[in-house]
Structure formats: C-alpha cells, structure tokens
Amino acid sequence: MRDRERVKILVAAGAFKQSLTAAEACAAIARGLEESRLGATVEQLPIADGGNGTLDAFLADGGERISLRVFDPLMRPIDADYGLIDEGRTAVIEMALASGLELLQPAELNPLAATTYGTGQLMADALARGVERIIIGLGGSATVDGGMGCLSALGVDPRDASGKAIPLGGGGLAEIATIEDGLDERWRDVEIVIASDVENPTLGERGAARIFGPQKGADPAMVEVLERNLRHCFTVVHEQHGIDVRAAEGGGAAGAFAAGLMAFLNCRLEPGIDLVLAQNRFREKLDRCALVITGEGQIDAQTLDGKGPLGVAKLAAAEGVPTIAIVGGLNIDDRSLHEAGVQAAFSIVDKPMPLEEALANAAELTQRAALRLGYVLRLGNWD
C-alpha cells in the first residue's frame, strides 16, 4: 500500500464546452472519485487556457470581480466582468465576456459588423484603477476586426479619407485612411499579456480571416473580404507608424485582435494554461501528489498544440506525477496522446447517444466516468 501522505489526487479540469464550467467539471470528477471510496485526498483546481472560464480560473485562489456596463459585439449594452488579482496590480480580462460568440444568436454572427469595442472598455476601466499588467484571454471571440474596436475604445482613432470615424467591425477596416495614436500615456507603463496558444500569423492562408473567420460566421466570400480588409488595415499601420505585424506569429489570434494590440501597446503572447497554472501555484499543489486528473470537452489534435490538458500534463510530468484525462470526446489516437504526456484518457460517453443528450447530462456522465476510474485505481491498493 502507498504512503497515505503521498496519496493525493489533484483534479485540474477545464470547461466542457456548452455543458460544464471548469469548476463544475472538477466537482463532478471529485464526486465520482468519492463515490468509488478510493480513499485518496482530492483537491480541485479549475483550469483554462485563455478561452471559456479563464476569469474564473484566475480568481480561483482569490481576487476581486468587477462588473461593468459595456457594449457587446453588436454594440448593445451588457454587463461584463473582469478581475483584479495580485493586490490590484493585475487585471484579468476574458475577451469572450464582452466580445464573444456566445453573446450572439447564430443568426447574428457577422464578423463584418462585430467589434471588440467592449473589450477595450474593460481595459480602459482597468487602466483607470491603476493596474500595472493586464492579462487578456482571447478564446471564443465573435470578431475579425484586427482589434481596432478595442483600440478605438482606448483612444486610437482610425478615420476614412473624408476624416470621418470608420464603422466598427471587420467591414469598416476597408475605409481606413489614417490612424491616429491617441492612447493615454499611462499605457506605456502597462504590460499587456495575451493568453493564447494560437501561433497563426495575422494574414494569409493560416491567418485570422481564413482560419478563424468561418468559426465566427463568415462564408467564403466574406472570408476574402475580411482578408483584404485586415491587409489594408495593417498596411496603413505599417506605413503610418512603422510597425509591421502583418506576418507576426500569433497575430491572427481572435480575428487579429492580437496583431492590433501588438502594434500599439506593450504586448506579448504567452500560453494561457501556463499563466493560469502559475497564478494558482500548480507546482506547489503537486507536492505529495500521486496523480493528476485533467479534462475538457474534447481532446483532439489541437490539444497537442498547448491546450489546457497538455499544459497540465507537461508540468505534472516534470514533477514526476502522471496525468489521466476524463473528456467528453476523444478524437485522437491514444499513442499520440500518451507520448504527449497523458498516460490514459477516458470518454464520459458510455453508450451511443445523441450529442444533445451528452451535453444535457454531462455532469452525471462525468461523475460516472470518475467512479469507474476510481474503481480501477482501487486495484492498485489506493484505499
């Protein structure tokens, strides 16, 4: 039997999209392990990689949640939250809460019109509170506006040839003739950290419009319009400000939102999962840990590019702790996943069922999967 002080399980799961938040997923896994009478100490740590649940993950160990009236992607007033951590020195903004896909109905998706202005309003409020750093999670945005909406809320002033303000959204970028930098001087001393694992460049076949435009409602013709508009926008930026982000690695994230911020702010990109795990002292939580259980809605080839579960597995492996994943869908061969650091993965779907049924019953299915895993772990004398 193992040393009881060593038998601790850390449940570090992310959100199961359209069904469970990260906290709900962790709780369901913990309930299943408890039901199995495994006899191990279980600690829960909700995670995120810059997308859904990023704000909650950063606030898991404390901080202040602030609610602000801002504009959604179609410039309708909504309430959106952001957080303050590190005794108010760092703001955490989840872009999707102000400029996200889930704020729109399917028929409303239109990246030619959708704007990041609301995200800029959150950033402006954080600046007014005297923050020194802003972490922005980019997942789930509804926009392909090159970040110009956000920057407009901060004081950047793109105008057309007649001197009028351009329309917000990806469609208005075609009209840009001049871009004035009217940013508050305080931005020079604020570090912007973009929490993103996207390596796509701003433009081109792997760029913002062609890769991410369809996810935000763009048909093939609209994709080409967005590509031309982004190219025009960032050519003007280059010509007038001497900053070229047209081929910037990671610039394509969130509809080239990343490229826009790179051009005008003190900005860098960092994998979101690394930021979340560092903030929540993940390495410390691995002390005396025998196993990590991670999870998300689906593990696929994109997961290998640095999504949450792989970030967890890599850091755990560095401390000699194995990782098992409980997931909604498993769309990758087991050998590749094992070689990436996840010792085994189990789907919560235990019989043929429609997707709608799986989503509706995700909590119960996740708990049952953890129960089965607990029974297996008991074979190793964990109890």
XYZ file of C-alpha atoms in Angstrom, residues 9 46 62 70 115 139 163 199 299 301 304 310 361:
13
model
C -5.164 13.428 -6.367
C -10.399 24.564 -12.308
C -8.823 34.887 -4.658
C -20.052 47.715 -21.805
C -16.495 44.675 -32.832
C -10.738 32.389 -26.769
C -11.947 62.436 -41.862
C 0.570 30.630 -33.492
C -9.319 16.129 -26.808
C -5.100 17.224 -32.472
C -1.425 18.814 -28.632
C -1.493 19.124 -22.207
C -26.246 15.033 -18.922
